[in-house]
Amino acid sequence: MKTTLKIEGMSCEHCVHHVTEALKGVAGVSAATVSLKENSAQVEHAGTVTPDALKAAVEEAGYEVV
Ligand SMILES: [Cu+2]
């Protein structure tokens, strides 16, 4: 499955890395591509992963999902 998240609060490549690692840390996530330019993340994941779990991971890393 693929989910696109809109993320607020990223300002540099360090943030991108932080968010990418947070998303990859969610069990069932196989890939995460984060764009600073578009303030978004494309996440590939198993059907067991809920959008709420992805949102929680991003928020735990200190960023906002909108
Ligand atoms: Cu940053």
Coordinates of C-alpha atoms and ligand atoms in Angstrom, one line a residue:
M1 CA 0.0 0.0 0.0
K2 CA 1.0 3.6 -0.5
T3 CA 0.2 6.5 1.7
T4 CA 1.1 10.2 1.1
L5 CA 1.4 12.4 4.1
K6 CA 1.6 16.2 4.2
I7 CA 4.1 17.3 6.8
E8 CA 4.7 20.6 8.4
G9 CA 7.8 21.8 10.3
M10 CA 10.6 20.4 8.1
S11 CA 13.2 23.1 7.3
C12 CA 16.3 21.2 6.1
E13 CA 17.8 17.9 4.9
H14 CA 18.4 17.0 8.5
C15 CA 14.6 17.1 9.1
V16 CA 14.0 15.0 6.0
H17 CA 16.4 12.4 7.3
H18 CA 14.7 12.5 10.8
V19 CA 11.2 12.0 9.3
T20 CA 12.4 9.3 6.9
E21 CA 14.0 7.3 9.8
A22 CA 10.9 7.8 11.9
L23 CA 8.6 6.4 9.2
K24 CA 11.0 3.5 8.4
G25 CA 10.9 2.7 12.1
V26 CA 7.2 1.8 11.9
A27 CA 6.7 -2.0 11.7
G28 CA 5.5 -2.9 8.3
V29 CA 6.9 0.1 6.4
S30 CA 9.1 -0.9 3.5
A31 CA 10.0 2.5 2.1
A32 CA 9.7 6.1 2.9
T33 CA 10.5 9.0 0.5
V34 CA 10.3 12.4 2.1
S35 CA 10.3 15.7 0.1
L36 CA 11.4 18.9 1.7
K37 CA 10.3 20.9 -1.3
E38 CA 6.8 19.5 -1.3
N39 CA 6.5 19.0 2.5
S40 CA 5.3 15.5 1.9
A41 CA 6.2 11.9 2.5
Q42 CA 5.3 8.9 0.3
V43 CA 5.3 5.7 2.4
E44 CA 5.1 2.2 1.1
H45 CA 3.8 -0.2 3.7
A46 CA 1.9 -3.4 4.5
G47 CA -1.9 -3.4 4.9
T48 CA -1.5 -3.7 8.6
V49 CA -0.1 -0.2 8.9
T50 CA -2.7 2.4 9.7
P51 CA -2.4 6.1 8.7
D52 CA -2.6 6.9 12.4
A53 CA 0.5 4.9 13.1
L54 CA 2.4 6.8 10.4
K55 CA 1.1 10.1 11.8
A56 CA 2.1 9.2 15.3
A57 CA 5.6 8.4 14.2
V58 CA 6.0 11.7 12.4
E59 CA 4.6 13.6 15.4
E60 CA 6.9 11.7 17.8
A61 CA 9.8 12.9 15.7
G62 CA 8.7 16.5 16.3
Y63 CA 6.8 17.3 13.1
E64 CA 3.2 17.9 12.2
V65 CA 1.0 15.9 9.9
V66 CA -1.6 18.1 8.2
Ligands
CU1 CU 16.1 20.5 9.7

